[in-house]
Amino acid sequence: MAAANISPEKVDLLIYGPVRPILENGFSDQFVLHMAESRADLERLTPDTIAKIRGMAVTYHMVPADAKALSQFPKLEMIASFGVGYDHVDSAYAREHNIVVTNTPDVLTEEVADVAMGLLISTVREFVKADRYLRSGLWQT
């Protein structure tokens, strides 16, 4: 098996939205990370930085990755949206400009089903009511 070709050129990546701890150390040294937690932070990026950004990691659905935001980055190749949906990413703009948009579909499907079943059982068996009764100490009388 041939070894993967790793480019000596580092890729400039914008983390757009609230920064999660795993992101600060989660990328290899193949990337130069830039942070923008809000639209106002995007506007503070230098023209030199904007010209180099090739990837964008959108960490939260409340930061709009709309045409106005995306059009600032002439070399943008990929947008990775954290979470299930990508409604906050202007996919039409991305498609027109050959920008790949990714997300993580079905990542929470099983967890949501587990919580739904837990809530259903808790409701039918009245676990919350029983817990309150137990904690109140009324069971002792």
Short mmCIF file of N, CA, C and O in Angstrom, two decimals:
data_model
loop_
_atom_site.label_atom_id
_atom_site.label_comp_id
_atom_site.label_asym_id
_atom_site.label_seq_id
_atom_site.Cartn_x
_atom_site.Cartn_y
_atom_site.Cartn_z
N MET A 1 0.84 -1.17 0.00
CA MET A 1 0.00 0.00 0.00
C MET A 1 0.89 1.24 0.00
O MET A 1 1.83 1.34 0.77
N ALA A 2 0.58 2.17 -0.85
CA ALA A 2 1.37 3.40 -0.95
C ALA A 2 1.02 4.36 0.18
O ALA A 2 -0.12 4.43 0.62
N ALA A 3 2.00 5.09 0.62
CA ALA A 3 1.77 6.09 1.67
C ALA A 3 0.98 7.25 1.09
O ALA A 3 1.11 7.59 -0.09
N ALA A 4 0.15 7.85 1.91
CA ALA A 4 -0.65 8.99 1.47
C ALA A 4 0.26 10.17 1.19
O ALA A 4 1.23 10.41 1.90
N ASN A 5 -0.05 10.89 0.13
CA ASN A 5 0.70 12.10 -0.18
C ASN A 5 0.18 13.24 0.67
O ASN A 5 -0.98 13.61 0.59
N ILE A 6 1.06 13.79 1.47
CA ILE A 6 0.69 14.93 2.30
C ILE A 6 1.40 16.14 1.73
O ILE A 6 2.62 16.16 1.60
N SER A 7 0.61 17.12 1.40
CA SER A 7 1.15 18.34 0.80
C SER A 7 1.94 19.13 1.83
O SER A 7 1.52 19.25 2.98
N PRO A 8 3.08 19.67 1.43
CA PRO A 8 3.83 20.52 2.36
C PRO A 8 3.14 21.86 2.60
O PRO A 8 3.42 22.55 3.56
N GLU A 9 2.20 22.20 1.72
CA GLU A 9 1.46 23.45 1.85
C GLU A 9 0.35 23.30 2.89
O GLU A 9 -0.46 22.38 2.83
N LYS A 10 0.34 24.18 3.87
CA LYS A 10 -0.71 24.15 4.88
C LYS A 10 -1.98 24.79 4.34
O LYS A 10 -1.93 25.74 3.58
N VAL A 11 -3.11 24.23 4.73
CA VAL A 11 -4.41 24.72 4.28
C VAL A 11 -4.97 25.68 5.34
O VAL A 11 -5.02 25.34 6.52
N ASP A 12 -5.38 26.86 4.89
CA ASP A 12 -5.99 27.83 5.79
C ASP A 12 -7.45 27.46 5.98
O ASP A 12 -8.20 27.32 5.01
N LEU A 13 -7.84 27.30 7.23
CA LEU A 13 -9.18 26.85 7.59
C LEU A 13 -9.80 27.84 8.56
O LEU A 13 -9.18 28.24 9.55
N LEU A 14 -11.03 28.23 8.28
CA LEU A 14 -11.77 29.14 9.15
C LEU A 14 -12.73 28.33 10.01
O LEU A 14 -13.54 27.57 9.48
N ILE A 15 -12.64 28.49 11.31
CA ILE A 15 -13.64 27.93 12.22
C ILE A 15 -14.62 29.06 12.49
O ILE A 15 -14.28 30.06 13.10
N TYR A 16 -15.84 28.88 11.98
CA TYR A 16 -16.86 29.93 12.03
C TYR A 16 -17.96 29.51 13.01
O TYR A 16 -18.64 28.52 12.81
N GLY A 17 -18.10 30.28 14.06
CA GLY A 17 -19.07 29.99 15.09
C GLY A 17 -18.37 29.78 16.42
O GLY A 17 -17.14 29.88 16.50
N PRO A 18 -19.14 29.50 17.46
CA PRO A 18 -18.53 29.28 18.77
C PRO A 18 -17.51 28.14 18.70
O PRO A 18 -17.77 27.09 18.13
N VAL A 19 -16.34 28.38 19.27
CA VAL A 19 -15.26 27.40 19.22
C VAL A 19 -15.46 26.38 20.33
O VAL A 19 -15.62 26.73 21.49
N ARG A 20 -15.44 25.13 19.94
CA ARG A 20 -15.53 24.03 20.90
C ARG A 20 -14.12 23.58 21.24
O ARG A 20 -13.24 23.61 20.38
N PRO A 21 -13.89 23.16 22.48
CA PRO A 21 -12.52 22.79 22.90
C PRO A 21 -11.83 21.79 21.98
O PRO A 21 -10.65 21.92 21.71
N ILE A 22 -12.57 20.83 21.47
CA ILE A 22 -11.95 19.82 20.62
C ILE A 22 -11.39 20.44 19.34
O ILE A 22 -10.44 19.93 18.75
N LEU A 23 -11.94 21.56 18.92
CA LEU A 23 -11.49 22.19 17.68
C LEU A 23 -10.14 22.87 17.83
O LEU A 23 -9.36 22.94 16.89
N GLU A 24 -9.88 23.38 19.00
CA GLU A 24 -8.63 24.10 19.20
C GLU A 24 -7.41 23.21 19.00
O GLU A 24 -6.37 23.67 18.54
N ASN A 25 -7.55 21.94 19.33
CA ASN A 25 -6.42 21.01 19.20
C ASN A 25 -6.74 19.84 18.29
O ASN A 25 -5.93 18.92 18.17
N GLY A 26 -7.91 19.84 17.66
CA GLY A 26 -8.36 18.69 16.90
C GLY A 26 -7.85 18.60 15.47
O GLY A 26 -8.03 17.58 14.82
N PHE A 27 -7.23 19.64 14.96
CA PHE A 27 -6.75 19.61 13.59
C PHE A 27 -5.25 19.37 13.57
O PHE A 27 -4.52 19.84 14.43
N SER A 28 -4.80 18.67 12.56
CA SER A 28 -3.37 18.38 12.45
C SER A 28 -2.62 19.66 12.08
O SER A 28 -3.21 20.69 11.78
N ASP A 29 -1.32 19.53 12.08
CA ASP A 29 -0.50 20.69 11.74
C ASP A 29 -0.50 20.98 10.23
O ASP A 29 0.22 21.85 9.77
N GLN A 30 -1.36 20.29 9.49
CA GLN A 30 -1.53 20.56 8.06
C GLN A 30 -2.39 21.80 7.83
O GLN A 30 -2.55 22.25 6.70
N PHE A 31 -2.98 22.32 8.91
CA PHE A 31 -3.90 23.45 8.79
C PHE A 31 -3.39 24.67 9.54
O PHE A 31 -2.76 24.55 10.57
N VAL A 32 -3.73 25.82 8.99
CA VAL A 32 -3.55 27.09 9.69
C VAL A 32 -4.95 27.52 10.09
O VAL A 32 -5.81 27.75 9.22
N LEU A 33 -5.23 27.56 11.39
CA LEU A 33 -6.58 27.84 11.86
C LEU A 33 -6.81 29.33 12.07
O LEU A 33 -5.96 30.04 12.60
N HIS A 34 -7.99 29.77 11.66
CA HIS A 34 -8.44 31.14 11.88
C HIS A 34 -9.81 31.03 12.54
O HIS A 34 -10.59 30.13 12.22
N MET A 35 -10.12 31.92 13.46
CA MET A 35 -11.38 31.85 14.20
C MET A 35 -12.25 33.07 13.94
O MET A 35 -11.75 34.19 13.86
N ALA A 36 -13.54 32.82 13.82
CA ALA A 36 -14.54 33.89 13.72
C ALA A 36 -15.80 33.36 14.37
O ALA A 36 -16.45 32.48 13.82
N GLU A 37 -16.13 33.86 15.55
CA GLU A 37 -17.30 33.36 16.26
C GLU A 37 -18.60 34.00 15.81
O GLU A 37 -19.67 33.49 16.10
N SER A 38 -18.52 35.11 15.08
CA SER A 38 -19.73 35.81 14.66
C SER A 38 -19.49 36.50 13.31
O SER A 38 -18.36 36.56 12.82
N ARG A 39 -20.55 37.06 12.77
CA ARG A 39 -20.44 37.82 11.52
C ARG A 39 -19.49 39.00 11.71
O ARG A 39 -18.69 39.31 10.84
N ALA A 40 -19.56 39.64 12.88
CA ALA A 40 -18.66 40.76 13.16
C ALA A 40 -17.20 40.32 13.13
O ALA A 40 -16.33 41.05 12.66
N ASP A 41 -16.94 39.12 13.64
CA ASP A 41 -15.56 38.59 13.60
C ASP A 41 -15.11 38.33 12.16
O ASP A 41 -13.94 38.52 11.84
N LEU A 42 -16.03 37.92 11.30
CA LEU A 42 -15.69 37.72 9.88
C LEU A 42 -15.21 39.03 9.28
O LEU A 42 -14.25 39.05 8.51
N GLU A 43 -15.88 40.10 9.64
CA GLU A 43 -15.55 41.41 9.08
C GLU A 43 -14.20 41.93 9.58
O GLU A 43 -13.62 42.82 8.98
N ARG A 44 -13.69 41.35 10.67
CA ARG A 44 -12.39 41.77 11.20
C ARG A 44 -11.22 40.98 10.63
O ARG A 44 -10.07 41.29 10.91
N LEU A 45 -11.51 39.95 9.84
CA LEU A 45 -10.41 39.19 9.22
C LEU A 45 -9.68 40.08 8.22
O LEU A 45 -10.31 40.87 7.51
N THR A 46 -8.39 39.93 8.14
CA THR A 46 -7.61 40.75 7.21
C THR A 46 -7.83 40.28 5.77
O THR A 46 -8.11 39.10 5.55
N PRO A 47 -7.66 41.15 4.81
CA PRO A 47 -7.80 40.75 3.41
C PRO A 47 -6.84 39.62 3.04
O PRO A 47 -7.19 38.73 2.26
N ASP A 48 -5.65 39.63 3.61
CA ASP A 48 -4.67 38.57 3.33
C ASP A 48 -5.20 37.22 3.83
O ASP A 48 -5.09 36.21 3.13
N THR A 49 -5.79 37.20 5.02
CA THR A 49 -6.34 35.96 5.57
C THR A 49 -7.52 35.50 4.73
O THR A 49 -7.60 34.32 4.37
N ILE A 50 -8.43 36.39 4.40
CA ILE A 50 -9.60 36.06 3.60
C ILE A 50 -9.19 35.44 2.27
O ILE A 50 -9.81 34.47 1.81
N ALA A 51 -8.14 35.95 1.67
CA ALA A 51 -7.68 35.46 0.37
C ALA A 51 -7.13 34.04 0.44
O ALA A 51 -7.08 33.35 -0.57
N LYS A 52 -6.73 33.58 1.63
CA LYS A 52 -6.11 32.26 1.77
C LYS A 52 -7.06 31.16 2.24
O LYS A 52 -6.74 29.99 2.10
N ILE A 53 -8.21 31.51 2.78
CA ILE A 53 -9.12 30.52 3.37
C ILE A 53 -9.62 29.56 2.29
O ILE A 53 -10.19 29.97 1.29
N ARG A 54 -9.40 28.25 2.52
CA ARG A 54 -9.86 27.22 1.58
C ARG A 54 -10.95 26.33 2.16
O ARG A 54 -11.67 25.66 1.43
N GLY A 55 -11.05 26.31 3.49
CA GLY A 55 -12.06 25.49 4.14
C GLY A 55 -12.72 26.24 5.27
O GLY A 55 -12.12 27.13 5.88
N MET A 56 -13.98 25.87 5.54
CA MET A 56 -14.73 26.52 6.61
C MET A 56 -15.44 25.45 7.42
O MET A 56 -16.13 24.60 6.85
N ALA A 57 -15.26 25.48 8.74
CA ALA A 57 -15.98 24.59 9.64
C ALA A 57 -17.00 25.45 10.37
O ALA A 57 -16.64 26.32 11.15
N VAL A 58 -18.28 25.23 10.09
CA VAL A 58 -19.35 26.00 10.72
C VAL A 58 -19.81 25.22 11.94
O VAL A 58 -20.35 24.12 11.81
N THR A 59 -19.58 25.80 13.12
CA THR A 59 -19.78 25.03 14.35
C THR A 59 -21.17 25.14 14.95
O THR A 59 -21.50 24.37 15.84
N TYR A 60 -21.97 26.08 14.48
CA TYR A 60 -23.27 26.29 15.12
C TYR A 60 -24.23 26.86 14.11
O TYR A 60 -23.87 27.71 13.30
N HIS A 61 -25.47 26.41 14.17
CA HIS A 61 -26.46 26.82 13.17
C HIS A 61 -26.89 28.28 13.28
O HIS A 61 -27.54 28.80 12.38
N MET A 62 -26.51 28.97 14.35
CA MET A 62 -26.92 30.37 14.50
C MET A 62 -25.99 31.35 13.77
O MET A 62 -26.29 32.52 13.69
N VAL A 63 -24.87 30.86 13.27
CA VAL A 63 -24.01 31.74 12.47
C VAL A 63 -24.34 31.48 11.00
O VAL A 63 -24.24 30.37 10.52
N PRO A 64 -24.79 32.50 10.29
CA PRO A 64 -25.22 32.29 8.91
C PRO A 64 -24.05 32.18 7.94
O PRO A 64 -23.23 33.07 7.83
N ALA A 65 -23.98 31.05 7.27
CA ALA A 65 -23.02 30.89 6.19
C ALA A 65 -23.79 31.13 4.90
O ALA A 65 -23.96 30.25 4.06
N ASP A 66 -24.28 32.36 4.76
CA ASP A 66 -25.08 32.74 3.61
C ASP A 66 -24.18 33.28 2.50
O ASP A 66 -22.97 33.36 2.64
N ALA A 67 -24.81 33.66 1.40
CA ALA A 67 -24.04 34.15 0.25
C ALA A 67 -23.18 35.34 0.60
O ALA A 67 -22.04 35.46 0.14
N LYS A 68 -23.69 36.23 1.45
CA LYS A 68 -22.91 37.41 1.85
C LYS A 68 -21.63 37.00 2.57
O LYS A 68 -20.56 37.55 2.29
N ALA A 69 -21.72 36.03 3.46
CA ALA A 69 -20.54 35.56 4.19
C ALA A 69 -19.61 34.77 3.27
O ALA A 69 -18.40 34.99 3.26
N LEU A 70 -20.17 33.86 2.50
CA LEU A 70 -19.35 32.97 1.67
C LEU A 70 -18.65 33.71 0.53
O LEU A 70 -17.55 33.33 0.13
N SER A 71 -19.29 34.74 0.02
CA SER A 71 -18.71 35.45 -1.13
C SER A 71 -17.42 36.18 -0.79
O SER A 71 -16.68 36.59 -1.69
N GLN A 72 -17.12 36.32 0.49
CA GLN A 72 -15.88 36.98 0.90
C GLN A 72 -14.64 36.12 0.64
O GLN A 72 -13.53 36.63 0.62
N PHE A 73 -14.83 34.81 0.46
CA PHE A 73 -13.71 33.88 0.40
C PHE A 73 -13.55 33.31 -1.01
O PHE A 73 -14.17 32.30 -1.36
N PRO A 74 -12.69 33.92 -1.82
CA PRO A 74 -12.57 33.52 -3.22
C PRO A 74 -11.98 32.12 -3.43
O PRO A 74 -12.21 31.51 -4.46
N LYS A 75 -11.22 31.60 -2.47
CA LYS A 75 -10.60 30.28 -2.62
C LYS A 75 -11.33 29.18 -1.86
O LYS A 75 -10.85 28.06 -1.78
N LEU A 76 -12.51 29.47 -1.32
CA LEU A 76 -13.23 28.50 -0.51
C LEU A 76 -13.59 27.27 -1.33
O LEU A 76 -14.18 27.37 -2.40
N GLU A 77 -13.21 26.09 -0.81
CA GLU A 77 -13.45 24.82 -1.50
C GLU A 77 -14.44 23.93 -0.77
O GLU A 77 -15.09 23.09 -1.39
N MET A 78 -14.51 24.07 0.57
CA MET A 78 -15.33 23.15 1.35
C MET A 78 -15.88 23.82 2.60
O MET A 78 -15.19 24.61 3.24
N ILE A 79 -17.14 23.48 2.92
CA ILE A 79 -17.78 23.93 4.15
C ILE A 79 -18.23 22.68 4.89
O ILE A 79 -18.99 21.87 4.35
N ALA A 80 -17.77 22.51 6.11
CA ALA A 80 -18.19 21.38 6.95
C ALA A 80 -19.10 21.93 8.03
O ALA A 80 -18.69 22.74 8.85
N SER A 81 -20.35 21.51 8.00
CA SER A 81 -21.32 21.95 8.99
C SER A 81 -21.40 20.93 10.10
O SER A 81 -21.66 19.75 9.86
N PHE A 82 -21.16 21.37 11.33
CA PHE A 82 -21.24 20.47 12.47
C PHE A 82 -22.72 20.22 12.77
O PHE A 82 -23.50 21.15 12.85
N GLY A 83 -23.08 19.00 12.94
CA GLY A 83 -24.46 18.67 13.25
C GLY A 83 -25.17 18.04 12.08
O GLY A 83 -24.59 17.76 11.03
N VAL A 84 -26.45 17.83 12.27
CA VAL A 84 -27.24 17.08 11.32
C VAL A 84 -27.59 17.88 10.07
O VAL A 84 -27.41 17.44 8.95
N GLY A 85 -28.09 19.07 10.22
CA GLY A 85 -28.56 19.84 9.08
C GLY A 85 -27.56 20.83 8.54
O GLY A 85 -26.48 21.02 9.10
N TYR A 86 -27.94 21.44 7.44
CA TYR A 86 -27.11 22.51 6.87
C TYR A 86 -27.99 23.63 6.33
O TYR A 86 -27.64 24.32 5.39
N ASP A 87 -29.14 23.84 6.98
CA ASP A 87 -30.05 24.90 6.57
C ASP A 87 -29.42 26.28 6.67
O ASP A 87 -29.82 27.20 5.96
N HIS A 88 -28.46 26.44 7.55
CA HIS A 88 -27.81 27.73 7.76
C HIS A 88 -26.69 27.99 6.75
O HIS A 88 -26.05 29.03 6.80
N VAL A 89 -26.45 27.04 5.86
CA VAL A 89 -25.44 27.19 4.80
C VAL A 89 -26.17 27.41 3.49
O VAL A 89 -27.09 26.68 3.15
N ASP A 90 -25.77 28.43 2.76
CA ASP A 90 -26.39 28.72 1.47
C ASP A 90 -25.86 27.70 0.45
O ASP A 90 -24.86 27.93 -0.23
N SER A 91 -26.54 26.56 0.39
CA SER A 91 -26.08 25.48 -0.48
C SER A 91 -26.20 25.83 -1.96
O SER A 91 -25.42 25.34 -2.78
N ALA A 92 -27.15 26.68 -2.31
CA ALA A 92 -27.28 27.10 -3.71
C ALA A 92 -26.05 27.91 -4.12
O ALA A 92 -25.48 27.68 -5.20
N TYR A 93 -25.63 28.82 -3.26
CA TYR A 93 -24.41 29.60 -3.54
C TYR A 93 -23.21 28.66 -3.64
O TYR A 93 -22.40 28.77 -4.56
N ALA A 94 -23.13 27.72 -2.70
CA ALA A 94 -22.01 26.78 -2.70
C ALA A 94 -21.98 25.96 -3.99
O ALA A 94 -20.92 25.79 -4.60
N ARG A 95 -23.14 25.47 -4.41
CA ARG A 95 -23.21 24.67 -5.64
C ARG A 95 -22.77 25.50 -6.85
O ARG A 95 -22.00 25.02 -7.69
N GLU A 96 -23.22 26.74 -6.92
CA GLU A 96 -22.86 27.61 -8.05
C GLU A 96 -21.36 27.89 -8.11
O GLU A 96 -20.82 28.19 -9.16
N HIS A 97 -20.69 27.81 -6.94
CA HIS A 97 -19.27 28.14 -6.87
C HIS A 97 -18.39 26.91 -6.61
O HIS A 97 -17.24 27.04 -6.20
N ASN A 98 -18.97 25.72 -6.86
CA ASN A 98 -18.24 24.45 -6.71
C ASN A 98 -17.61 24.28 -5.33
O ASN A 98 -16.49 23.80 -5.20
N ILE A 99 -18.36 24.66 -4.31
CA ILE A 99 -17.92 24.49 -2.93
C ILE A 99 -18.66 23.28 -2.36
O ILE A 99 -19.88 23.20 -2.41
N VAL A 100 -17.90 22.33 -1.85
CA VAL A 100 -18.48 21.12 -1.26
C VAL A 100 -19.04 21.47 0.11
O VAL A 100 -18.38 22.13 0.91
N VAL A 101 -20.26 21.01 0.39
CA VAL A 101 -20.88 21.21 1.71
C VAL A 101 -21.10 19.84 2.34
O VAL A 101 -21.67 18.95 1.71
N THR A 102 -20.60 19.67 3.56
CA THR A 102 -20.79 18.41 4.26
C THR A 102 -21.52 18.65 5.58
O THR A 102 -21.54 19.75 6.10
N ASN A 103 -22.12 17.60 6.10
CA ASN A 103 -22.71 17.62 7.43
C ASN A 103 -22.65 16.20 7.99
O ASN A 103 -22.00 15.34 7.39
N THR A 104 -23.28 15.97 9.11
CA THR A 104 -23.23 14.65 9.73
C THR A 104 -24.63 14.10 9.90
O THR A 104 -25.17 14.08 11.01
N PRO A 105 -25.26 13.65 8.82
CA PRO A 105 -26.63 13.14 8.93
C PRO A 105 -26.66 11.84 9.73
O PRO A 105 -25.69 11.09 9.75
N ASP A 106 -27.76 11.62 10.39
CA ASP A 106 -28.01 10.40 11.17
C ASP A 106 -27.09 10.21 12.36
O ASP A 106 -27.11 9.16 12.98
N VAL A 107 -26.29 11.21 12.70
CA VAL A 107 -25.37 11.05 13.82
C VAL A 107 -26.12 10.96 15.15
O VAL A 107 -25.64 10.34 16.09
N LEU A 108 -27.30 11.55 15.23
CA LEU A 108 -28.05 11.55 16.49
C LEU A 108 -29.30 10.67 16.46
O LEU A 108 -30.05 10.63 17.43
N THR A 109 -29.52 9.96 15.39
CA THR A 109 -30.76 9.19 15.23
C THR A 109 -30.99 8.22 16.39
O THR A 109 -32.06 8.20 16.99
N GLU A 110 -29.99 7.42 16.71
CA GLU A 110 -30.16 6.44 17.78
C GLU A 110 -30.32 7.11 19.14
O GLU A 110 -31.10 6.65 19.98
N GLU A 111 -29.59 8.20 19.37
CA GLU A 111 -29.69 8.89 20.65
C GLU A 111 -31.07 9.50 20.85
O GLU A 111 -31.63 9.46 21.93
N VAL A 112 -31.62 10.07 19.78
CA VAL A 112 -32.96 10.65 19.87
C VAL A 112 -33.98 9.55 20.15
O VAL A 112 -34.87 9.71 20.98
N ALA A 113 -33.84 8.41 19.50
CA ALA A 113 -34.74 7.28 19.75
C ALA A 113 -34.62 6.79 21.19
O ALA A 113 -35.63 6.49 21.84
N ASP A 114 -33.39 6.71 21.70
CA ASP A 114 -33.18 6.29 23.08
C ASP A 114 -33.87 7.23 24.06
O ASP A 114 -34.53 6.80 25.01
N VAL A 115 -33.71 8.54 23.85
CA VAL A 115 -34.34 9.52 24.74
C VAL A 115 -35.86 9.41 24.64
O VAL A 115 -36.56 9.46 25.66
N ALA A 116 -36.39 9.25 23.43
CA ALA A 116 -37.84 9.13 23.26
C ALA A 116 -38.36 7.91 24.02
O ALA A 116 -39.39 8.00 24.72
N MET A 117 -37.68 6.79 23.91
CA MET A 117 -38.11 5.59 24.63
C MET A 117 -38.00 5.80 26.14
O MET A 117 -38.88 5.38 26.90
N GLY A 118 -36.92 6.43 26.58
CA GLY A 118 -36.76 6.70 28.01
C GLY A 118 -37.86 7.58 28.55
O GLY A 118 -38.41 7.33 29.63
N LEU A 119 -38.22 8.62 27.80
CA LEU A 119 -39.30 9.51 28.23
C LEU A 119 -40.64 8.78 28.25
O LEU A 119 -41.46 9.00 29.15
N LEU A 120 -40.85 7.93 27.26
CA LEU A 120 -42.09 7.17 27.21
C LEU A 120 -42.21 6.25 28.42
O LEU A 120 -43.24 6.23 29.11
N ILE A 121 -41.17 5.50 28.71
CA ILE A 121 -41.19 4.59 29.86
C ILE A 121 -41.32 5.38 31.16
O ILE A 121 -42.08 5.01 32.05
N SER A 122 -40.59 6.49 31.26
CA SER A 122 -40.67 7.33 32.46
C SER A 122 -42.08 7.86 32.68
O SER A 122 -42.56 7.90 33.82
N THR A 123 -42.75 8.22 31.61
CA THR A 123 -44.12 8.74 31.71
C THR A 123 -45.09 7.63 32.11
O THR A 123 -45.89 7.80 33.04
N VAL A 124 -45.02 6.51 31.44
CA VAL A 124 -45.94 5.41 31.72
C VAL A 124 -45.75 4.87 33.13
O VAL A 124 -46.71 4.57 33.84
N ARG A 125 -44.52 4.74 33.56
CA ARG A 125 -44.21 4.20 34.90
C ARG A 125 -44.19 5.26 36.00
O ARG A 125 -43.95 4.95 37.15
N GLU A 126 -44.41 6.52 35.61
CA GLU A 126 -44.46 7.64 36.54
C GLU A 126 -43.19 7.75 37.38
O GLU A 126 -43.22 8.00 38.59
N PHE A 127 -42.04 7.59 36.75
CA PHE A 127 -40.76 7.65 37.46
C PHE A 127 -40.50 9.02 38.08
O PHE A 127 -39.97 9.12 39.18
N VAL A 128 -40.87 10.09 37.39
CA VAL A 128 -40.63 11.43 37.91
C VAL A 128 -41.46 11.65 39.16
O VAL A 128 -40.96 12.16 40.19
N LYS A 129 -42.72 11.26 39.11
CA LYS A 129 -43.60 11.38 40.28
C LYS A 129 -43.07 10.55 41.45
O LYS A 129 -43.03 11.02 42.59
N ALA A 130 -42.64 9.34 41.16
CA ALA A 130 -42.09 8.47 42.20
C ALA A 130 -40.80 9.05 42.78
O ALA A 130 -40.56 8.98 43.99
N ASP A 131 -39.97 9.63 41.93
CA ASP A 131 -38.71 10.24 42.39
C ASP A 131 -39.01 11.40 43.34
O ASP A 131 -38.38 11.54 44.39
N ARG A 132 -39.97 12.23 42.97
CA ARG A 132 -40.33 13.36 43.83
C ARG A 132 -40.85 12.87 45.18
O ARG A 132 -40.54 13.43 46.23
N TYR A 133 -41.67 11.83 45.14
CA TYR A 133 -42.21 11.26 46.37
C TYR A 133 -41.08 10.72 47.25
O TYR A 133 -41.03 10.99 48.45
N LEU A 134 -40.14 10.02 46.65
CA LEU A 134 -39.01 9.46 47.39
C LEU A 134 -38.16 10.57 48.01
O LEU A 134 -37.82 10.52 49.19
N ARG A 135 -37.81 11.56 47.21
CA ARG A 135 -36.97 12.66 47.70
C ARG A 135 -37.65 13.51 48.76
O ARG A 135 -36.97 14.12 49.59
N SER A 136 -38.95 13.59 48.71
CA SER A 136 -39.66 14.41 49.70
C SER A 136 -39.63 13.80 51.09
O SER A 136 -39.87 14.48 52.08
N GLY A 137 -39.41 12.49 51.17
CA GLY A 137 -39.38 11.80 52.46
C GLY A 137 -40.75 11.38 52.93
O GLY A 137 -40.90 10.80 54.02
N LEU A 138 -41.79 11.65 52.15
CA LEU A 138 -43.15 11.27 52.54
C LEU A 138 -43.33 9.77 52.68
O LEU A 138 -44.23 9.31 53.40
N TRP A 139 -42.52 9.00 52.03
CA TRP A 139 -42.63 7.56 52.08
C TRP A 139 -42.37 7.02 53.48
O TRP A 139 -42.77 5.91 53.82
N GLN A 140 -41.73 7.81 54.33
CA GLN A 140 -41.41 7.36 55.69
C GLN A 140 -42.61 7.43 56.63
O GLN A 140 -42.58 6.85 57.71
N THR A 141 -43.65 8.19 56.23
CA THR A 141 -44.79 8.35 57.15
C THR A 141 -45.90 7.38 56.83
O THR A 141 -46.10 6.91 55.75
#
